[in-house]
Amino acid sequence: MTYKFPALSIFPLLVCLWLFLPTIGNSQGNNDMLCVGAHWTEAEGADFLASMKKAYTTKKEWEARASAIRKQVLKGTGLEKFPKKNALNPIFGEVREFDGYQVQNVAFESLPGVFVTGSLYSPKGELKNLPGIISPHGHWTQEGDVGRYRADAQKRFASMARMGAMVWAYDAVGYAEMEEIGWEHKHSEALKQQLWNSIRGVDFLLEMGVNPDKIAVTGASGGATQSFLLTAVDDRIAVSVPVVMVSAHFFGGCVCESGMPIHKAKNYQTNNVEIAALSAPKPMLLVSVGGDWTKNTPKVEYPHLQHIYGLMGEKNMVENVHIPEDQHGYDEKKRQAVYPFLAKHLGLDLSKALHADGSLNESAVTLEDQRDLYVFSDKNPFPSHGVKNNSGVKWK
């Protein structure tokens, strides 16, 4: 099949580079080991995958490669040895009830005094043993259209909750409520902090009673990067859905994606396709579009992932939905693709999110103002022992 791709939108790339450049000099002396943004050409990315395909032709060979990739992600982020997991000490806001779902703002301590802010979406009724979904967000910063507060994000969280899942939607380091507390996103350890916050997010969902065998992760753009990185290092993730991010040549332009040496080391090189492949043999859906760096997915990235899944004996567990006319984001056509996949693998009620003809069924979702989704307020003040910026983090 031949795909006709529209012109590549440069805006997401410019945003990523804007986020990355102010801190490129603060990357712990590892600049020569960083792979930033469009580090390779499209041809170079494809050639790398072609050469690696020859390097693992058996399950055993891929498992050895996967182990090396996982080790470098952890080493590169400084998480080779996890810090001791402290009690989460969640702080809960009031429950707000809507049509078929409810929302509760929550903050928990990922490290002593480090409060991760977010909102917990869940179906009304019995909340025990539900499937869980972790949902990080990408680099949307325009006022009124930020991170997890965007209309498409709220529709996604609420729809997945109406389908029967408990959804944890949380702020990236230095975004929205965390930014107002004092955190910076353009920080040399943003990748480490976000990955740790995601790992603790899984702990939080388990503490809330979700089914430990049915935990998924999904996000778009930078949120997709956080999704496949979490899947790579946390075996508790059972289903992975990275949207518009898995690319052979583009490595992510923000410090929270490529600001630490997870892709390259002495005598070592990988890319985001191989990192995403650490989900194998568990179900994974790639959503790609013609308007960004995922435009080649059907003929470059997806076949390589099928090869790896085939080595693991589960070639059918990886899928790709390609939308050649679409641009970067997690808008309607992407959600139409993702909901059936999650319903199939998590046992959710698809009729709560799609009509019988496959069109979106999101009219029951109530969009809330950004501050309605904040945890802390005069009634629920920020704890006196709370860490208010990146420099206050104590990892040991």
Coordinates of C-alpha atoms in Angstrom, one line a residue:
M1 CA 0.0 0.0 0.0
T2 CA 1.3 3.5 -0.8
Y3 CA 0.8 6.3 1.6
K4 CA 0.7 10.0 0.7
F5 CA 2.2 12.0 3.5
P6 CA 1.4 15.7 4.0
A7 CA 4.2 18.2 4.7
L8 CA 5.8 17.6 8.1
S9 CA 4.6 20.0 10.7
I10 CA 7.6 21.7 12.3
F11 CA 5.8 23.1 15.3
P12 CA 6.1 20.1 17.6
L13 CA 9.8 19.8 16.7
L14 CA 10.4 23.5 17.5
V15 CA 8.6 23.1 20.9
C16 CA 10.8 20.1 21.8
L17 CA 14.0 21.9 20.9
W18 CA 12.9 25.0 22.8
L19 CA 12.4 22.8 25.8
F20 CA 15.7 21.1 25.4
L21 CA 18.2 23.8 24.4
P22 CA 18.3 25.8 27.7
T23 CA 19.6 22.9 29.6
I24 CA 21.8 21.2 27.0
G25 CA 24.9 22.4 28.9
N26 CA 23.7 20.9 32.2
S27 CA 23.5 17.3 31.1
Q28 CA 26.2 16.0 33.6
G29 CA 29.0 16.1 31.0
N30 CA 27.3 13.5 28.8
N31 CA 26.6 15.7 25.8
D32 CA 28.6 13.5 23.5
M33 CA 26.4 10.6 24.6
L34 CA 23.1 12.3 24.0
C35 CA 20.9 11.6 21.0
V36 CA 18.6 14.7 20.7
G37 CA 15.6 15.3 18.5
A38 CA 16.2 14.3 14.8
H39 CA 19.7 12.9 15.7
W40 CA 19.6 10.8 12.6
T41 CA 18.2 11.2 9.1
E42 CA 15.3 8.9 8.2
A43 CA 17.7 6.8 6.1
E44 CA 20.1 6.4 9.0
G45 CA 17.3 5.3 11.3
A46 CA 16.1 2.7 8.9
D47 CA 19.7 1.5 8.3
F48 CA 20.2 1.1 12.0
L49 CA 17.1 -1.1 12.4
A50 CA 18.2 -3.1 9.3
S51 CA 21.6 -3.8 10.8
M52 CA 20.1 -4.7 14.2
K53 CA 17.6 -7.1 12.7
K54 CA 20.6 -9.2 11.6
A55 CA 22.0 -9.1 15.1
Y56 CA 19.0 -10.9 16.7
T57 CA 17.5 -13.7 14.8
T58 CA 16.4 -15.9 17.8
K59 CA 14.5 -15.3 21.0
K60 CA 17.6 -15.8 23.0
E61 CA 19.5 -13.2 21.0
W62 CA 16.7 -10.6 21.4
E63 CA 16.4 -11.3 25.1
A64 CA 20.1 -10.6 25.5
R65 CA 19.7 -7.3 23.6
A66 CA 16.7 -6.4 25.5
S67 CA 18.5 -6.9 28.8
A68 CA 21.3 -4.5 27.6
I69 CA 18.8 -1.9 26.5
R70 CA 17.0 -2.0 29.8
K71 CA 20.2 -1.8 31.7
Q72 CA 21.3 1.3 29.8
V73 CA 18.0 3.1 30.3
L74 CA 18.3 2.5 34.1
K75 CA 22.0 3.4 34.2
G76 CA 21.6 6.4 32.0
T77 CA 18.8 7.8 34.2
G78 CA 20.7 7.0 37.4
L79 CA 18.1 4.5 38.4
E80 CA 20.3 1.4 38.1
K81 CA 19.7 1.0 41.9
F82 CA 16.2 2.2 42.9
P83 CA 15.9 4.5 45.9
K84 CA 14.1 3.0 48.8
K85 CA 10.4 3.3 48.2
N86 CA 8.8 5.5 50.9
A87 CA 5.1 5.4 51.8
L88 CA 3.1 7.2 49.2
N89 CA 1.0 9.1 51.8
P90 CA -1.7 10.1 49.2
I91 CA -3.6 13.4 49.7
F92 CA -7.1 13.1 48.3
G93 CA -9.4 15.9 47.2
E94 CA -13.2 15.6 47.1
V95 CA -14.8 13.2 44.7
R96 CA -16.7 14.9 41.8
E97 CA -19.4 12.7 40.1
F98 CA -20.3 12.9 36.5
D99 CA -22.2 10.8 33.9
G100 CA -20.8 7.2 34.4
Y101 CA -17.5 8.2 36.1
Q102 CA -16.0 10.2 38.9
V103 CA -12.8 12.3 39.4
Q104 CA -10.7 12.8 42.5
N105 CA -7.6 15.0 42.6
V106 CA -4.7 13.3 44.3
A107 CA -1.1 14.0 45.2
F108 CA 1.3 11.3 46.5
E109 CA 4.9 11.3 47.6
S110 CA 7.1 9.6 45.0
L111 CA 10.1 10.5 47.2
P112 CA 10.1 12.0 50.6
G113 CA 8.4 15.4 50.2
V114 CA 8.1 15.1 46.4
F115 CA 4.4 15.4 45.7
V116 CA 3.2 14.2 42.3
T117 CA 0.0 16.0 41.4
G118 CA -2.8 14.4 39.3
S119 CA -6.4 13.3 39.1
L120 CA -7.8 9.8 39.5
Y121 CA -10.6 8.9 37.1
S122 CA -12.7 5.9 37.8
P123 CA -16.2 4.4 37.0
K124 CA -19.0 4.9 39.4
G125 CA -19.7 2.0 41.7
E126 CA -17.5 -0.9 42.8
L127 CA -13.8 0.1 42.5
K128 CA -12.1 -3.2 43.4
N129 CA -9.9 -5.1 41.0
L130 CA -10.4 -2.7 38.1
P131 CA -8.0 -2.5 35.2
G132 CA -5.6 0.4 35.7
I133 CA -4.3 2.9 33.1
I134 CA -1.3 5.2 33.6
S135 CA -1.5 8.2 31.3
P136 CA 1.4 10.7 31.1
H137 CA 1.0 13.8 28.9
G138 CA 3.1 15.5 26.3
H139 CA 4.6 18.9 25.7
W140 CA 1.5 21.0 25.2
T141 CA 2.1 24.4 27.0
Q142 CA -0.3 26.9 25.5
E143 CA -2.4 28.6 28.2
G144 CA -5.8 26.9 28.5
D145 CA -4.4 23.9 26.6
V146 CA -1.8 22.5 28.9
G147 CA -0.8 18.9 29.5
R148 CA -3.4 16.7 31.1
Y149 CA -5.9 19.5 31.2
R150 CA -6.4 19.7 27.5
A151 CA -9.9 18.8 26.2
D152 CA -8.6 15.7 24.3
A153 CA -6.8 14.5 27.4
Q154 CA -9.8 14.9 29.7
K155 CA -12.0 13.2 27.2
R156 CA -9.6 10.3 27.0
F157 CA -9.3 9.9 30.8
A158 CA -13.0 10.1 31.4
S159 CA -13.9 7.8 28.5
M160 CA -11.5 5.1 29.7
A161 CA -13.0 5.4 33.2
R162 CA -16.5 5.1 31.8
M163 CA -15.3 2.0 30.0
G164 CA -14.4 0.5 33.4
A165 CA -10.8 1.4 34.1
M166 CA -9.1 3.4 36.9
V167 CA -7.0 6.0 35.2
W168 CA -4.1 7.9 36.8
A169 CA -3.5 11.2 34.9
Y170 CA -0.6 13.2 36.4
D171 CA 1.5 16.3 35.8
A172 CA 4.9 16.1 34.2
V173 CA 7.7 17.7 36.3
G174 CA 7.4 21.4 36.0
Y175 CA 3.9 21.5 34.4
A176 CA 0.8 23.3 35.6
E177 CA 0.3 22.6 39.3
M178 CA 3.8 21.3 39.7
E179 CA 5.2 24.3 37.9
E180 CA 3.2 26.6 40.2
I181 CA 4.6 24.8 43.2
G182 CA 8.1 25.7 41.9
W183 CA 9.3 22.7 39.8
E184 CA 11.2 23.3 36.5
H185 CA 10.6 21.1 33.5
K186 CA 13.8 22.2 31.7
H187 CA 16.1 20.5 34.2
S188 CA 18.9 18.1 33.7
E189 CA 17.3 15.3 35.8
A190 CA 13.7 15.8 34.4
L191 CA 13.9 12.4 32.7
K192 CA 15.0 10.6 35.9
Q193 CA 12.3 12.3 38.0
Q194 CA 9.5 11.6 35.5
L195 CA 10.4 8.0 35.1
W196 CA 10.5 7.5 38.9
N197 CA 7.2 9.4 39.2
S198 CA 5.7 7.0 36.7
I199 CA 7.0 3.9 38.5
R200 CA 5.5 5.2 41.7
G201 CA 2.2 5.9 39.8
V202 CA 2.0 2.1 39.2
D203 CA 2.5 1.6 42.9
F204 CA -0.3 4.1 43.6
L205 CA -2.8 2.3 41.3
L206 CA -1.9 -1.0 43.0
E207 CA -2.4 0.6 46.4
M208 CA -5.9 1.8 45.1
G209 CA -6.7 -1.9 44.4
V210 CA -6.4 -2.2 40.6
N211 CA -6.0 -5.6 39.0
P212 CA -2.2 -6.2 39.0
D213 CA -2.4 -8.2 35.8
K214 CA -4.3 -5.5 33.9
I215 CA -2.2 -2.3 34.0
A216 CA -1.8 -0.3 30.8
V217 CA 0.1 2.9 29.9
T218 CA -0.7 5.3 27.1
G219 CA 0.2 8.9 26.2
A220 CA 1.0 11.0 23.1
S221 CA 4.2 12.7 22.0
G222 CA 6.4 13.2 25.2
G223 CA 3.7 11.2 27.0
A224 CA 4.3 8.4 24.6
T225 CA 8.1 8.5 25.4
Q226 CA 7.2 8.3 29.1
S227 CA 4.9 5.4 28.2
F228 CA 7.5 3.2 26.5
L229 CA 10.2 4.1 29.0
L230 CA 8.0 3.0 31.9
T231 CA 7.1 -0.2 30.0
A232 CA 10.8 -0.9 29.4
V233 CA 11.8 -0.8 33.1
D234 CA 8.6 -1.9 34.9
D235 CA 7.4 -5.4 34.3
R236 CA 4.0 -4.6 35.8
I237 CA 2.9 -2.8 32.7
A238 CA 0.8 -5.4 30.7
V239 CA -0.4 -3.2 27.8
S240 CA 1.5 -0.4 26.1
V241 CA 0.0 2.3 23.7
P242 CA 2.6 4.9 22.7
V243 CA 0.9 7.5 20.4
V244 CA 2.8 9.5 17.7
M245 CA 6.3 9.1 19.1
V246 CA 8.0 5.8 18.3
S247 CA 10.5 6.7 15.5
A248 CA 13.7 5.1 14.2
H249 CA 15.4 8.5 13.6
F250 CA 13.7 10.9 16.1
F251 CA 14.8 10.5 19.7
G252 CA 12.7 13.2 21.4
G253 CA 13.8 16.8 21.7
C254 CA 13.1 17.5 25.4
V255 CA 15.4 16.9 28.4
C256 CA 12.7 14.6 29.8
E257 CA 13.2 12.3 26.8
S258 CA 16.8 12.6 25.6
G259 CA 18.6 14.8 28.2
M260 CA 20.3 11.8 29.9
P261 CA 22.4 9.1 28.2
I262 CA 19.8 6.3 27.7
H263 CA 20.3 5.8 23.9
K264 CA 24.1 5.9 23.7
A265 CA 27.2 4.8 25.7
K266 CA 30.7 3.6 24.9
N267 CA 30.4 0.8 22.4
Y268 CA 26.6 1.0 22.6
Q269 CA 23.7 2.5 20.6
T270 CA 20.0 2.1 20.5
N271 CA 16.9 4.1 19.5
N272 CA 13.3 4.5 20.6
V273 CA 12.1 1.6 18.4
E274 CA 14.3 -0.9 20.3
I275 CA 13.3 0.6 23.7
A276 CA 9.6 0.4 22.8
A277 CA 10.2 -3.3 21.8
L278 CA 11.0 -4.2 25.4
S279 CA 7.2 -4.5 25.7
A280 CA 7.4 -7.8 23.8
P281 CA 5.6 -10.2 24.0
K282 CA 2.9 -8.1 25.8
P283 CA 0.3 -6.2 23.7
M284 CA 1.4 -3.0 22.2
L285 CA -0.3 -0.6 19.8
L286 CA 1.6 2.0 17.8
V287 CA -0.5 4.9 16.5
S288 CA 1.3 6.9 13.8
V289 CA 0.5 9.7 11.4
G290 CA 1.7 11.3 8.2
G291 CA 2.3 14.7 9.8
D292 CA 5.3 14.0 12.1
W293 CA 8.3 11.8 12.6
T294 CA 6.1 8.6 12.8
K295 CA 5.2 9.0 9.1
N296 CA 7.4 6.0 8.1
T297 CA 6.0 3.6 10.8
P298 CA 4.1 1.2 8.5
K299 CA 7.3 0.4 6.5
V300 CA 10.1 1.0 8.9
E301 CA 9.3 0.9 12.7
Y302 CA 6.3 -1.5 12.6
P303 CA 7.9 -4.3 10.6
H304 CA 10.9 -4.2 12.9
L305 CA 8.7 -4.6 16.0
Q306 CA 6.8 -7.4 14.2
H307 CA 10.2 -9.1 13.8
I308 CA 11.0 -8.9 17.5
Y309 CA 7.5 -10.0 18.5
G310 CA 7.8 -12.8 16.1
L311 CA 11.0 -13.9 17.8
M312 CA 9.0 -13.9 21.1
G313 CA 6.3 -16.1 19.5
E314 CA 3.7 -13.3 19.6
K315 CA 3.8 -11.5 16.3
N316 CA 0.1 -10.7 16.5
M317 CA 0.4 -8.9 19.8
V318 CA 1.9 -5.8 18.2
E319 CA -0.4 -3.6 16.1
N320 CA -0.2 -0.4 14.1
V321 CA -2.9 2.1 13.2
H322 CA -1.5 4.6 10.7
I323 CA -3.5 7.8 9.9
P324 CA -1.6 9.4 7.0
E325 CA -3.8 12.5 6.9
D326 CA -3.4 13.4 10.6
Q327 CA -1.0 15.5 12.5
H328 CA 0.7 15.2 15.9
G329 CA -1.6 14.7 18.9
Y330 CA -4.1 12.4 20.7
D331 CA -7.2 13.7 18.9
E332 CA -10.3 12.0 17.7
K333 CA -9.0 9.5 15.2
K334 CA -6.3 8.4 17.6
R335 CA -8.7 7.8 20.4
Q336 CA -11.0 5.8 18.0
A337 CA -8.0 3.6 17.3
V338 CA -6.9 3.2 21.0
Y339 CA -10.2 2.5 22.7
P340 CA -10.9 -0.9 21.0
F341 CA -7.3 -2.0 21.7
L342 CA -7.6 -1.2 25.4
A343 CA -11.0 -2.8 25.5
K344 CA -9.8 -6.0 24.0
H345 CA -6.8 -6.4 26.2
L346 CA -8.1 -5.0 29.5
G347 CA -11.7 -6.4 29.3
L348 CA -13.4 -2.9 29.1
D349 CA -16.8 -2.0 27.8
L350 CA -16.2 -0.4 24.4
S351 CA -19.8 0.8 24.1
K352 CA -19.1 3.5 26.7
A353 CA -16.6 5.1 24.3
L354 CA -17.6 4.2 20.8
H355 CA -21.0 4.0 19.1
A356 CA -21.8 0.8 17.1
D357 CA -20.6 2.4 13.9
G358 CA -17.2 3.1 15.4
S359 CA -17.7 6.8 15.9
L360 CA -16.7 8.4 19.2
N361 CA -19.2 8.3 22.1
E362 CA -17.8 11.0 24.3
S363 CA -20.8 13.3 24.7
A364 CA -21.2 12.3 28.4
V365 CA -17.8 13.7 29.3
T366 CA -17.7 16.9 31.3
L367 CA -14.7 19.2 30.6
E368 CA -13.4 20.8 33.8
D369 CA -11.4 24.0 34.2
Q370 CA -7.7 23.5 34.8
R371 CA -7.8 24.7 38.4
D372 CA -10.7 22.4 39.2
L373 CA -8.2 19.6 38.6
Y374 CA -5.6 20.9 41.0
V375 CA -4.9 19.1 44.3
F376 CA -3.8 21.9 46.5
S377 CA -5.8 24.9 47.6
D378 CA -6.6 27.0 50.7
K379 CA -8.8 24.1 51.9
N380 CA -6.1 21.5 51.0
P381 CA -2.8 23.3 51.5
F382 CA 0.6 22.1 50.2
P383 CA 2.4 20.1 53.0
S384 CA 4.9 22.1 55.0
H385 CA 7.6 19.4 54.4
G386 CA 7.0 19.3 50.7
V387 CA 9.8 19.8 48.2
K388 CA 9.1 22.8 46.0
N389 CA 11.7 22.5 43.3
N390 CA 14.1 20.1 41.6
S391 CA 17.1 21.0 43.7
G392 CA 15.3 19.9 46.9
V393 CA 15.1 16.2 45.8
K394 CA 16.9 13.7 48.0
W395 CA 17.3 10.4 46.1
K396 CA 18.8 8.3 48.9

